[in-house]
Amino acid sequence: DDAHIGEYFTLRGVLLWIVNDFPTYGNLSSCVVKGYKACPICSDDTPSHRLKNGHKICYIGHRKWLPINHPYRRQRAAFNGKPEYGTPPEPLHGEEVLRIVEDINYIWGSKNGGSVGENDGDRVCWKKKSKFFDLEYWKYLHVRHVLDVMHIEKNVCDSIIGTLLEIPGKNKDGIAARLDLLNMGVKTDLQPKYGERRTRLPPGPWNLSRAEKRAVCNSFYGMKVPEGYYSRLLGLKSHDCHTLMQQLLPVAIRSVLEKPARYAITRLCFFFNAICAKTVDVSKLDKLEEDVVVTLCLLEKYFPPSFFDIMVHLVVHLVREVRLCGPVYFRWMYPFERYMKVLKGYVQNRTRPEGCIAERYIAEEAVEFCTEHLSDVSTVGVPSSQKMGVSKPLSGCTAHLYVLENTEEVLPYIEEHMIHIKTTYPKFRKRTKWLQDKHNSTFIQWLHFKVQSELNGEEHNGVSENLRWLAAGPSMAVPSYRSYLINGVKFNTKAKDDVRTVQNSGVYLLAHTMQVASAKDKNPIVSNMGFYGFRIPVLRFDWIDNTSGLVVDELGFALVDLSEIGHRNYQFVMTSQVKQVFYVDNQMHRGWSVVLSMPNREYNDAIGHDVL
């Protein structure tokens, strides 16, 4: 019902795209997802090659996506033994696909299907007309079936870790892979070396010694990450592989591998981190697409052809779908996989799974409906999160000054006070540090008398209630806490973190001077400053010295020395100004830690802005 014009209309829904894992992608789109033409986007022009010894098809040839004058196009031995003069295949439009499949007479039955073999190159890419083409608008969509980044990232991560650690069943290296190099006439330094008694496989750029494998495993084993970052490394599931691929794997391999192979893997990890961001800068997509093509070419240069299954090849098309469909997190399978886990938990009687799911779903709806009317009632069996700390004196002047300088109502008074200082001390007008120190030491008292004079005068109507309490000053006895939860992020004191398996004490602050100050909480105090009318939560941290305790390596990782403490006069920050980070021990340089950021989590703030 259109209330504006008073007419009824038929509301129609539109199916924009379908997201599935790759085998289901082929079933629903009616295209082949294995064999020589396994890529549904490249279609008949899929760059594929059959490995005779490995008895599998690899998908190499990503140099087609490079600029025509790129030096990699002319290199032979490092790739497939041939120069590359081809151009990237153009994806078929929906109308072109419909024109192709309309003439296909598909015969149903398993006996009519062909097997993958030597003549598979003549196989038609499209099997039949998809039922979705019955939708009148389906042929006009640029992307009808999207690639699931979750499963692609999972399989690529398994291939990398399986090859590095030589995990049986996931290792892409072996005698068959080396014999394929011999048949292709490429990478002569990695081909098998035949001796009188045995055949030796030269170590490749991806091979690790036993000590290096142990170092990689110890890196994962010793990591303390923030609460809720991932469930656990033991029994890893698909929904946790993105944490390995996007952040933890580049740190774990920092001290192992040869630099070219490590650089290629790290570039691929950075690509997945960028492609899965919640906000995407459209102007940077072209550069991101160029970078991932170079990354895949680097992997081709240093890894065997057997490494490149169809999942690795599909990475080259991910930026295209971001450009057409938007951010990845709107169209991957994480929500569905997690909800299927919830539904599986509903099943208590395996002989009647449907009934269990239906009954539990109805009960859950009833409970959720009741909780909307019982928000103020304390729960039974669940510990209260409102844990008050001990009231004790705090460095009131420092914290009070920080609160004032970060309150919008006080900013005009700060400017007025600076003008007052320059007028009172004209000899020091150009000495910025002296002016700032003088401002810090006198502003609180000056603001108190300034606000009092305005309240006693005719301009008292311009002073708000909040400003009056701020100028009066805080209570010196404030409650402090060992943990604080705000906007879905939990902060702990260092003492509490030391006895736990998680790390919630690291923060990051972007200073007004545009200098990045990484922080490690040595002995923080989380407190609410009482201004007799309201409370303002503040945090106190020990900050890392930016000059001697912070460096950035060639890959962009921030490294900090947690023993280098600086900025002791600016320890207080407001809870809304910091972002959570965590620290992983650097295996290359003892005493230094790698700074990793905590991704933003969605949260339901039903109680308020902050929850203790």
Coordinates of C-alpha atoms in Angstrom, one line a residue:
D1 CA 0.0 0.0 0.0
D2 CA 1.5 3.3 -1.1
A3 CA 0.3 5.7 1.6
H4 CA 1.5 8.8 -0.3
I5 CA -0.7 8.4 -3.3
G6 CA -3.2 6.1 -1.8
E7 CA -2.8 3.2 -4.2
Y8 CA -2.1 -0.5 -3.9
F9 CA 0.8 -2.1 -5.8
T10 CA 2.4 -5.6 -6.1
L11 CA 5.6 -5.8 -4.2
R12 CA 8.2 -8.0 -6.0
G13 CA 11.4 -9.5 -4.7
V14 CA 14.5 -9.8 -6.8
L15 CA 17.1 -12.5 -6.5
L16 CA 20.4 -10.7 -7.0
W17 CA 22.8 -13.6 -6.8
I18 CA 23.3 -17.0 -5.3
V19 CA 26.2 -18.0 -3.0
N20 CA 27.3 -21.6 -2.5
D21 CA 30.4 -23.7 -2.2
F22 CA 32.0 -24.5 -5.5
P23 CA 30.5 -27.9 -6.3
T24 CA 27.0 -26.5 -5.6
Y25 CA 28.0 -23.5 -7.8
G26 CA 28.3 -25.9 -10.7
N27 CA 25.0 -27.7 -9.9
L28 CA 23.0 -24.5 -9.8
S29 CA 24.6 -22.7 -12.7
S30 CA 24.7 -25.9 -14.8
C31 CA 28.4 -25.4 -15.7
V32 CA 31.4 -27.6 -15.3
V33 CA 33.5 -27.0 -12.2
K34 CA 36.2 -29.6 -12.8
G35 CA 38.5 -30.6 -15.7
Y36 CA 40.1 -28.3 -18.3
K37 CA 37.2 -25.8 -18.2
A38 CA 36.6 -25.7 -14.5
C39 CA 36.5 -21.9 -14.1
P40 CA 33.0 -20.7 -14.8
I41 CA 34.2 -17.1 -15.4
C42 CA 37.0 -17.9 -17.9
S43 CA 34.7 -20.6 -19.4
D44 CA 36.3 -22.1 -22.5
D45 CA 39.4 -20.0 -22.1
T46 CA 40.4 -21.4 -18.7
P47 CA 44.2 -21.6 -18.5
S48 CA 44.7 -25.3 -17.6
H49 CA 47.4 -27.9 -18.0
R50 CA 47.3 -31.6 -17.3
L51 CA 50.1 -33.0 -15.2
K52 CA 50.9 -36.5 -16.4
N53 CA 52.6 -37.8 -13.3
G54 CA 50.3 -36.1 -10.8
H55 CA 47.2 -37.2 -12.8
K56 CA 45.5 -33.9 -12.1
I57 CA 44.9 -30.6 -13.9
C58 CA 46.6 -27.5 -12.7
Y59 CA 45.5 -23.9 -13.6
I60 CA 48.6 -21.9 -14.4
G61 CA 49.0 -19.0 -16.8
H62 CA 48.0 -16.0 -14.8
R63 CA 50.5 -13.9 -16.8
K64 CA 47.7 -13.3 -19.2
W65 CA 46.3 -10.8 -16.7
L66 CA 49.6 -8.8 -16.6
P67 CA 50.2 -5.7 -18.6
I68 CA 51.4 -6.5 -22.1
N69 CA 54.9 -5.2 -21.5
H70 CA 55.5 -6.8 -18.1
P71 CA 58.9 -8.6 -17.9
Y72 CA 57.2 -11.8 -16.5
R73 CA 55.6 -12.4 -19.8
R74 CA 58.9 -13.0 -21.5
Q75 CA 60.3 -15.4 -18.9
R76 CA 60.2 -19.1 -19.7
A77 CA 61.9 -21.4 -17.3
A78 CA 60.4 -19.9 -14.2
F79 CA 56.9 -20.5 -15.4
N80 CA 55.6 -23.0 -18.0
G81 CA 58.5 -22.9 -20.4
K82 CA 56.9 -20.6 -22.9
P83 CA 56.5 -16.8 -23.2
E84 CA 53.0 -15.4 -22.7
Y85 CA 51.4 -13.3 -25.4
G86 CA 47.7 -14.0 -24.5
T87 CA 45.1 -11.6 -23.1
P88 CA 42.8 -12.3 -20.2
P89 CA 39.5 -14.0 -21.2
E90 CA 36.4 -11.8 -21.1
P91 CA 33.6 -13.1 -18.8
L92 CA 30.4 -14.1 -20.7
H93 CA 27.3 -12.0 -20.2
G94 CA 24.1 -13.6 -19.1
E95 CA 22.5 -13.2 -22.6
E96 CA 25.6 -14.9 -24.2
V97 CA 25.3 -17.8 -21.7
L98 CA 21.6 -18.2 -22.4
R99 CA 22.2 -18.2 -26.1
I100 CA 24.7 -21.1 -25.6
V101 CA 22.7 -23.3 -23.3
E102 CA 19.4 -22.9 -25.1
D103 CA 20.6 -25.3 -27.8
I104 CA 21.9 -27.9 -25.4
N105 CA 19.9 -31.1 -25.3
Y106 CA 20.8 -32.5 -21.9
I107 CA 20.1 -36.2 -21.3
W108 CA 19.5 -37.0 -17.6
G109 CA 21.1 -39.9 -15.9
S110 CA 24.5 -40.7 -14.5
K111 CA 25.4 -43.1 -17.3
N112 CA 25.3 -40.2 -19.8
G113 CA 28.0 -38.2 -18.0
G114 CA 31.5 -38.2 -19.3
S115 CA 34.6 -38.8 -17.1
V116 CA 37.6 -36.5 -16.8
G117 CA 40.5 -37.8 -18.9
E118 CA 42.8 -37.1 -21.8
N119 CA 39.9 -36.0 -24.1
D120 CA 38.3 -33.7 -21.5
G121 CA 39.6 -30.7 -23.3
D122 CA 36.8 -31.2 -25.9
R123 CA 34.1 -31.1 -23.1
V124 CA 31.5 -28.4 -23.3
C125 CA 31.7 -25.9 -20.4
W126 CA 27.9 -25.7 -20.0
K127 CA 25.9 -28.8 -19.3
K128 CA 22.3 -27.6 -19.6
K129 CA 20.1 -24.6 -19.2
S130 CA 19.8 -23.4 -15.6
K131 CA 16.4 -23.2 -14.1
F132 CA 17.2 -19.7 -12.9
F133 CA 17.0 -18.4 -16.5
D134 CA 13.2 -18.8 -16.2
L135 CA 13.4 -15.5 -14.2
E136 CA 12.9 -12.8 -16.8
Y137 CA 15.7 -10.6 -15.4
W138 CA 18.3 -13.3 -14.8
K139 CA 20.1 -13.0 -18.1
Y140 CA 20.7 -9.3 -17.5
L141 CA 22.6 -9.8 -14.2
H142 CA 26.4 -9.3 -14.5
V143 CA 27.0 -11.7 -11.6
R144 CA 24.4 -14.5 -11.1
H145 CA 26.4 -16.9 -9.0
V146 CA 29.1 -15.4 -6.7
L147 CA 32.3 -17.1 -5.6
D148 CA 32.3 -18.0 -1.9
V149 CA 35.4 -16.3 -0.5
M150 CA 35.1 -18.3 2.7
H151 CA 35.7 -21.7 1.0
I152 CA 38.3 -20.3 -1.4
E153 CA 40.2 -18.8 1.5
K154 CA 39.9 -22.0 3.4
N155 CA 41.2 -24.2 0.6
V156 CA 44.1 -21.8 -0.2
C157 CA 45.1 -21.7 3.4
D158 CA 45.0 -25.5 3.6
S159 CA 47.2 -25.8 0.5
I160 CA 49.8 -23.3 1.8
I161 CA 50.0 -24.8 5.4
G162 CA 49.8 -28.3 4.0
T163 CA 52.7 -27.7 1.7
L164 CA 54.8 -25.9 4.2
L165 CA 54.4 -28.5 6.9
E166 CA 54.2 -31.4 4.5
I167 CA 50.8 -32.6 5.9
P168 CA 49.7 -35.9 4.3
G169 CA 46.8 -35.4 1.9
K170 CA 47.3 -31.6 1.7
N171 CA 50.9 -31.4 0.6
K172 CA 51.2 -30.2 -3.0
D173 CA 54.8 -31.3 -3.3
G174 CA 56.2 -34.8 -3.9
I175 CA 57.9 -37.0 -6.4
A176 CA 55.1 -36.7 -8.8
A177 CA 55.1 -32.9 -8.7
R178 CA 58.9 -32.9 -9.3
L179 CA 58.6 -35.3 -12.2
D180 CA 56.0 -33.0 -13.8
L181 CA 58.7 -30.3 -13.7
L182 CA 61.0 -32.6 -15.6
N183 CA 58.3 -33.3 -18.2
M184 CA 57.5 -29.6 -18.6
G185 CA 61.2 -28.7 -18.8
V186 CA 60.9 -25.9 -16.2
K187 CA 62.6 -25.2 -12.8
T188 CA 65.7 -27.4 -13.5
D189 CA 67.0 -26.7 -10.0
L190 CA 64.0 -28.4 -8.5
Q191 CA 63.8 -31.4 -10.8
P192 CA 64.7 -34.9 -9.3
K193 CA 68.4 -35.7 -9.1
Y194 CA 69.1 -39.4 -9.9
G195 CA 71.9 -41.0 -8.1
E196 CA 73.4 -44.5 -8.1
R197 CA 71.3 -45.7 -5.1
R198 CA 68.5 -43.2 -4.6
T199 CA 66.7 -40.3 -6.2
R200 CA 67.0 -37.0 -4.4
L201 CA 64.5 -34.1 -4.4
P202 CA 66.3 -30.8 -4.1
P203 CA 64.8 -28.5 -1.4
G204 CA 62.4 -25.9 -2.9
P205 CA 61.7 -22.4 -1.7
W206 CA 58.7 -23.8 0.2
N207 CA 60.5 -26.6 2.1
L208 CA 61.1 -26.2 5.8
S209 CA 63.5 -28.0 8.0
R210 CA 62.3 -29.8 11.1
A211 CA 63.4 -26.9 13.3
E212 CA 61.6 -24.4 11.1
K213 CA 58.4 -26.4 11.2
R214 CA 58.7 -26.5 15.0
A215 CA 59.2 -22.7 15.0
V216 CA 56.0 -22.2 12.9
C217 CA 54.0 -24.5 15.2
N218 CA 55.4 -22.7 18.3
S219 CA 54.4 -19.4 16.9
F220 CA 50.8 -20.6 16.7
Y221 CA 51.0 -22.4 20.0
G222 CA 52.3 -19.4 22.0
M223 CA 49.9 -16.8 20.6
K224 CA 47.6 -15.0 23.0
V225 CA 44.8 -13.3 21.1
P226 CA 41.9 -11.2 22.3
E227 CA 38.8 -12.8 23.6
G228 CA 36.4 -13.8 20.8
Y229 CA 39.1 -13.5 18.1
Y230 CA 38.8 -17.2 17.2
S231 CA 37.5 -20.3 19.0
R232 CA 40.7 -22.4 19.2
L233 CA 43.4 -23.7 16.9
L234 CA 42.8 -27.3 17.9
G235 CA 40.0 -28.7 15.7
L236 CA 40.0 -25.6 13.5
K237 CA 36.9 -25.0 11.5
S238 CA 36.3 -23.2 8.2
H239 CA 35.0 -20.1 10.0
D240 CA 38.4 -19.7 11.7
C241 CA 40.7 -20.1 8.7
H242 CA 40.4 -16.4 7.8
T243 CA 42.2 -15.5 11.0
L244 CA 45.1 -17.7 10.0
M245 CA 45.2 -16.5 6.4
Q246 CA 44.7 -12.8 7.0
Q247 CA 46.9 -12.1 10.1
L248 CA 48.5 -15.0 11.9
L249 CA 50.2 -16.9 9.0
P250 CA 52.3 -13.9 7.8
V251 CA 53.6 -13.6 11.4
A252 CA 54.3 -17.3 11.9
I253 CA 56.5 -17.5 8.7
R254 CA 58.5 -14.3 9.3
S255 CA 61.5 -16.3 10.6
V256 CA 61.4 -19.2 8.1
L257 CA 61.3 -19.7 4.3
E258 CA 63.4 -18.0 1.7
K259 CA 62.5 -14.3 1.2
P260 CA 60.9 -14.6 -2.3
A261 CA 58.5 -17.4 -1.2
R262 CA 57.7 -15.7 2.1
Y263 CA 57.1 -12.4 0.3
A264 CA 54.6 -14.1 -2.2
I265 CA 52.7 -15.8 0.6
T266 CA 52.5 -12.6 2.7
R267 CA 51.2 -10.7 -0.3
L268 CA 48.5 -13.2 -0.8
C269 CA 47.5 -12.9 2.9
F270 CA 47.4 -9.2 2.6
F271 CA 45.2 -9.5 -0.4
F272 CA 42.6 -11.6 1.5
N273 CA 42.8 -9.1 4.4
A274 CA 42.0 -6.2 2.0
I275 CA 39.3 -8.0 0.1
C276 CA 37.4 -9.0 3.3
A277 CA 37.4 -5.5 4.8
K278 CA 34.0 -4.1 5.8
T279 CA 34.7 -0.9 3.9
V280 CA 36.1 -1.0 0.4
D281 CA 37.7 2.0 -1.4
V282 CA 36.5 1.7 -5.0
S283 CA 39.4 3.8 -6.3
K284 CA 41.9 1.2 -5.0
L285 CA 40.3 -1.8 -6.6
D286 CA 42.3 -1.5 -9.8
K287 CA 45.5 -1.4 -7.9
L288 CA 44.4 -4.4 -5.8
E289 CA 43.6 -6.4 -8.9
E290 CA 47.0 -5.7 -10.4
D291 CA 48.7 -6.7 -7.1
V292 CA 46.9 -10.0 -6.9
V293 CA 47.8 -10.9 -10.5
V294 CA 51.5 -10.2 -9.7
T295 CA 51.1 -12.3 -6.5
L296 CA 49.8 -15.3 -8.4
C297 CA 52.6 -14.9 -10.8
L298 CA 55.1 -14.9 -8.0
L299 CA 53.5 -18.1 -6.6
E300 CA 53.8 -19.7 -10.1
K301 CA 57.5 -18.7 -10.1
Y302 CA 58.4 -20.3 -6.8
F303 CA 55.9 -23.1 -6.3
P304 CA 55.3 -26.2 -8.3
P305 CA 52.4 -26.4 -10.9
S306 CA 50.6 -28.9 -8.7
F307 CA 50.0 -26.2 -6.1
F308 CA 47.6 -24.4 -8.5
D309 CA 44.3 -26.1 -8.2
I310 CA 41.1 -24.4 -9.2
M311 CA 40.7 -22.6 -5.8
V312 CA 44.0 -20.8 -6.2
H313 CA 43.0 -19.7 -9.8
L314 CA 39.6 -18.3 -8.6
V315 CA 41.5 -15.7 -6.5
V316 CA 42.1 -13.8 -9.7
H317 CA 38.4 -13.1 -10.1
L318 CA 37.6 -11.9 -6.6
V319 CA 38.2 -8.2 -7.2
R320 CA 35.9 -8.3 -10.2
E321 CA 33.0 -9.5 -8.0
V322 CA 33.8 -6.9 -5.3
R323 CA 33.6 -4.2 -8.0
L324 CA 30.2 -5.5 -9.2
C325 CA 28.6 -6.8 -5.9
G326 CA 30.2 -4.8 -3.1
P327 CA 32.0 -5.9 0.1
V328 CA 32.6 -9.6 0.6
Y329 CA 31.0 -9.9 4.0
F330 CA 27.5 -9.4 2.4
R331 CA 27.8 -12.5 0.2
W332 CA 29.9 -15.2 1.8
M333 CA 28.7 -18.3 3.7
Y334 CA 29.8 -17.6 7.2
P335 CA 26.3 -16.6 8.5
F336 CA 24.8 -19.7 6.9
E337 CA 27.5 -22.1 8.2
R338 CA 27.2 -20.7 11.7
Y339 CA 23.4 -20.9 11.7
M340 CA 23.6 -24.5 10.4
K341 CA 25.7 -25.2 13.4
V342 CA 23.0 -23.8 15.6
L343 CA 20.4 -25.9 13.9
K344 CA 22.6 -29.0 14.4
G345 CA 22.7 -28.2 18.1
Y346 CA 18.9 -28.3 18.3
V347 CA 18.9 -32.0 17.3
Q348 CA 18.7 -34.2 20.4
N349 CA 16.9 -37.1 18.9
R350 CA 18.7 -38.1 15.7
T351 CA 15.7 -40.2 14.5
R352 CA 13.5 -37.1 14.4
P353 CA 15.8 -34.2 13.4
E354 CA 13.1 -32.1 11.8
G355 CA 10.9 -32.2 14.8
C356 CA 13.7 -31.3 17.2
I357 CA 14.6 -28.2 15.1
A358 CA 11.0 -27.1 14.9
E359 CA 10.3 -27.5 18.6
R360 CA 13.6 -25.8 19.7
Y361 CA 13.0 -22.9 17.2
I362 CA 9.5 -22.3 18.6
A363 CA 10.9 -22.4 22.2
E364 CA 13.7 -19.9 21.3
E365 CA 11.2 -17.5 19.7
A366 CA 9.1 -17.6 22.9
V367 CA 12.1 -16.9 25.2
E368 CA 13.4 -14.1 23.0
F369 CA 9.9 -12.5 23.0
C370 CA 9.8 -12.7 26.8
T371 CA 13.3 -11.2 27.3
E372 CA 12.2 -8.0 25.6
H373 CA 9.9 -7.4 28.6
L374 CA 12.3 -8.6 31.3
S375 CA 15.4 -6.5 30.5
D376 CA 15.7 -5.1 34.0
V377 CA 15.3 -8.4 35.8
S378 CA 18.5 -10.1 37.0
T379 CA 19.2 -13.5 35.4
V380 CA 19.5 -16.7 37.3
G381 CA 22.7 -18.7 36.9
V382 CA 24.4 -16.0 34.8
P383 CA 27.0 -13.9 36.7
S384 CA 26.4 -10.2 36.7
S385 CA 28.7 -8.1 34.5
Q386 CA 28.3 -5.1 36.8
K387 CA 31.4 -5.8 38.9
M388 CA 32.4 -2.7 40.8
G389 CA 36.0 -2.2 41.8
V390 CA 37.5 -0.6 44.8
S391 CA 37.2 3.2 45.2
K392 CA 40.7 4.7 45.5
P393 CA 42.4 8.1 44.8
L394 CA 43.5 8.6 41.2
S395 CA 45.8 11.1 39.4
G396 CA 42.9 13.5 39.2
C397 CA 44.6 16.5 37.6
T398 CA 46.0 14.5 34.6
A399 CA 42.8 12.6 34.0
H400 CA 40.7 15.7 34.5
L401 CA 42.8 17.7 32.0
Y402 CA 42.5 14.9 29.4
V403 CA 38.7 14.8 29.7
L404 CA 38.5 18.5 29.4
E405 CA 40.7 18.6 26.2
N406 CA 38.5 16.0 24.6
T407 CA 35.1 17.6 25.4
E408 CA 33.6 19.6 22.6
E409 CA 32.0 22.2 24.9
V410 CA 35.4 23.0 26.4
L411 CA 37.3 23.6 23.1
P412 CA 36.4 27.4 22.9
Y413 CA 37.7 27.9 26.4
I414 CA 41.0 26.2 25.5
E415 CA 41.5 28.6 22.6
E416 CA 40.6 31.5 24.9
H417 CA 43.1 30.3 27.6
M418 CA 45.9 30.0 25.0
I419 CA 45.2 33.6 23.9
H420 CA 45.2 34.7 27.6
I421 CA 48.6 33.1 28.2
K422 CA 50.2 34.7 25.1
T423 CA 48.8 38.1 26.1
T424 CA 50.1 37.7 29.7
Y425 CA 53.5 36.4 28.7
P426 CA 54.4 38.1 25.4
K427 CA 58.0 37.0 25.6
F428 CA 57.1 33.4 25.3
R429 CA 54.6 33.7 22.4
K430 CA 56.8 31.7 20.0
R431 CA 57.8 29.0 22.5
T432 CA 55.3 26.3 21.7
K433 CA 56.4 23.8 24.3
W434 CA 56.5 26.4 27.1
L435 CA 53.0 27.6 26.2
Q436 CA 51.6 24.0 26.2
D437 CA 53.2 23.2 29.6
K438 CA 51.8 26.5 31.0
H439 CA 48.4 25.6 29.6
N440 CA 48.5 22.2 31.1
S441 CA 49.4 23.4 34.6
T442 CA 46.9 26.3 34.8
F443 CA 44.0 25.5 32.6
I444 CA 41.9 23.5 35.2
Q445 CA 42.0 26.3 37.8
W446 CA 41.5 29.0 35.1
L447 CA 38.4 27.2 33.7
H448 CA 37.0 26.8 37.2
F449 CA 37.1 30.6 37.9
K450 CA 36.0 31.4 34.3
V451 CA 32.9 29.2 34.5
Q452 CA 32.1 30.5 38.0
S453 CA 32.3 34.1 36.8
E454 CA 30.0 33.4 33.9
L455 CA 27.5 31.7 36.3
N456 CA 27.5 34.8 38.6
G457 CA 27.3 37.2 35.7
E458 CA 24.7 37.9 33.0
E459 CA 26.1 35.2 30.7
H460 CA 25.2 32.2 32.9
N461 CA 22.5 31.0 30.5
G462 CA 25.3 30.0 28.1
V463 CA 26.9 27.5 30.5
S464 CA 25.4 24.0 30.2
E465 CA 24.9 21.7 33.1
N466 CA 27.7 19.3 31.9
L467 CA 30.2 22.2 31.6
R468 CA 29.4 23.3 35.1
W469 CA 30.2 19.9 36.5
L470 CA 33.3 19.5 34.4
A471 CA 34.7 22.8 35.6
A472 CA 33.9 21.9 39.2
G473 CA 36.3 19.0 39.0
P474 CA 35.9 15.2 39.6
S475 CA 35.7 13.2 42.8
M476 CA 39.1 12.0 43.9
A477 CA 37.8 8.6 45.0
V478 CA 36.6 6.7 41.9
P479 CA 35.7 3.1 41.3
S480 CA 38.4 1.2 39.3
Y481 CA 37.9 -2.1 37.4
R482 CA 40.0 -5.0 36.2
S483 CA 37.9 -5.4 33.0
Y484 CA 35.8 -3.0 30.9
L485 CA 33.5 -3.8 28.0
I486 CA 32.6 -1.0 25.6
N487 CA 31.2 -1.2 22.0
G488 CA 31.8 -5.0 22.0
V489 CA 35.5 -4.7 22.9
K490 CA 36.8 -5.9 26.3
F491 CA 39.8 -4.5 28.0
N492 CA 41.7 -6.2 30.8
T493 CA 44.5 -5.1 33.1
K494 CA 47.9 -6.7 32.5
A495 CA 47.8 -8.6 35.8
K496 CA 44.5 -10.2 34.7
D497 CA 45.8 -11.1 31.3
D498 CA 48.9 -12.8 32.7
V499 CA 46.8 -15.5 34.3
R500 CA 44.5 -16.0 31.3
T501 CA 44.9 -17.6 27.8
V502 CA 43.7 -14.5 26.1
Q503 CA 45.2 -11.0 25.6
N504 CA 42.9 -8.0 26.1
S505 CA 45.3 -5.3 27.4
G506 CA 46.8 -3.9 24.2
V507 CA 45.5 -0.7 22.6
Y508 CA 46.3 1.6 19.7
L509 CA 45.8 5.4 19.6
L510 CA 46.1 7.8 16.7
A511 CA 47.5 11.0 18.3
H512 CA 46.5 14.5 17.2
T513 CA 50.1 15.0 16.0
M514 CA 49.4 12.3 13.4
Q515 CA 52.0 10.0 15.1
V516 CA 50.9 6.5 15.7
A517 CA 51.4 5.5 19.4
S518 CA 51.2 1.8 19.9
A519 CA 50.5 0.8 23.5
K520 CA 50.9 -2.0 25.9
D521 CA 49.0 -2.0 29.1
K522 CA 51.5 -2.8 31.9
N523 CA 49.3 -1.8 34.9
P524 CA 46.2 0.0 33.7
I525 CA 43.5 1.4 35.8
V526 CA 40.0 1.4 34.3
S527 CA 38.0 4.0 36.2
N528 CA 34.9 6.2 36.0
M529 CA 35.6 9.8 36.9
G530 CA 32.7 11.1 39.0
F531 CA 31.7 14.7 38.3
Y532 CA 28.9 14.7 40.9
G533 CA 26.4 14.8 38.0
F534 CA 27.6 12.1 35.6
R535 CA 30.5 9.6 35.1
I536 CA 33.1 9.6 32.3
P537 CA 35.1 6.3 31.8
V538 CA 38.8 6.8 31.3
L539 CA 41.7 4.3 30.9
R540 CA 45.3 4.7 32.0
F541 CA 48.0 2.9 30.0
D542 CA 51.8 2.7 29.8
W543 CA 52.6 3.8 26.2
I544 CA 55.4 2.5 24.1
D545 CA 58.1 5.1 23.2
N546 CA 57.6 6.0 19.5
T547 CA 61.3 6.8 18.9
S548 CA 63.1 3.9 20.4
G549 CA 60.4 1.2 20.9
L550 CA 58.6 1.3 17.5
V551 CA 59.7 0.3 14.0
V552 CA 58.0 -0.6 10.8
D553 CA 59.5 -3.4 8.6
E554 CA 59.5 -3.6 4.8
L555 CA 56.2 -5.4 4.7
G556 CA 54.4 -2.8 6.8
F557 CA 54.3 -4.7 10.1
A558 CA 54.6 -2.6 13.2
L559 CA 57.2 -4.0 15.7
V560 CA 57.3 -2.7 19.3
D561 CA 59.7 -3.2 22.2
L562 CA 57.4 -3.6 25.2
S563 CA 60.2 -2.6 27.6
E564 CA 60.5 0.9 26.1
I565 CA 58.0 3.0 28.0
G566 CA 57.4 6.6 27.1
H567 CA 54.8 9.4 27.2
R568 CA 54.5 9.1 30.9
N569 CA 52.8 12.5 31.2
Y570 CA 49.9 11.4 28.9
Q571 CA 48.8 8.1 30.3
F572 CA 45.0 8.7 30.4
V573 CA 42.7 8.2 27.4
M574 CA 39.0 8.0 27.0
T575 CA 37.5 4.6 26.3
S576 CA 36.0 5.7 23.0
Q577 CA 39.3 6.8 21.5
V578 CA 41.3 3.6 21.5
K579 CA 41.3 0.6 19.3
Q580 CA 42.2 -2.9 20.5
V581 CA 45.4 -4.6 19.3
F582 CA 47.3 -7.6 20.4
Y583 CA 51.0 -8.6 20.3
V584 CA 52.7 -11.7 19.0
D585 CA 56.3 -12.5 19.8
N586 CA 58.6 -11.9 16.9
Q587 CA 60.6 -15.0 16.1
M588 CA 63.3 -13.1 14.1
H589 CA 64.2 -10.5 16.8
R590 CA 63.8 -11.6 20.4
G591 CA 62.4 -8.9 22.7
W592 CA 60.2 -7.4 19.9
S593 CA 56.6 -8.1 19.3
V594 CA 54.5 -7.8 16.1
V595 CA 51.4 -5.6 16.5
L596 CA 48.2 -7.0 15.0
S597 CA 44.8 -5.3 15.0
M598 CA 41.6 -6.7 16.3
P599 CA 38.9 -6.7 13.7
N600 CA 35.7 -4.8 14.6
R601 CA 32.9 -7.1 15.8
E602 CA 29.2 -6.4 15.5
Y603 CA 27.5 -6.1 18.8
N604 CA 24.1 -5.5 20.2
D605 CA 24.3 -2.6 22.6
A606 CA 21.0 -3.1 24.4
I607 CA 22.1 -1.6 27.7
G608 CA 24.0 1.5 26.7
H609 CA 27.2 2.8 25.3
D610 CA 29.3 0.9 27.7
V611 CA 28.9 -2.2 29.8
L612 CA 31.0 -3.1 32.8

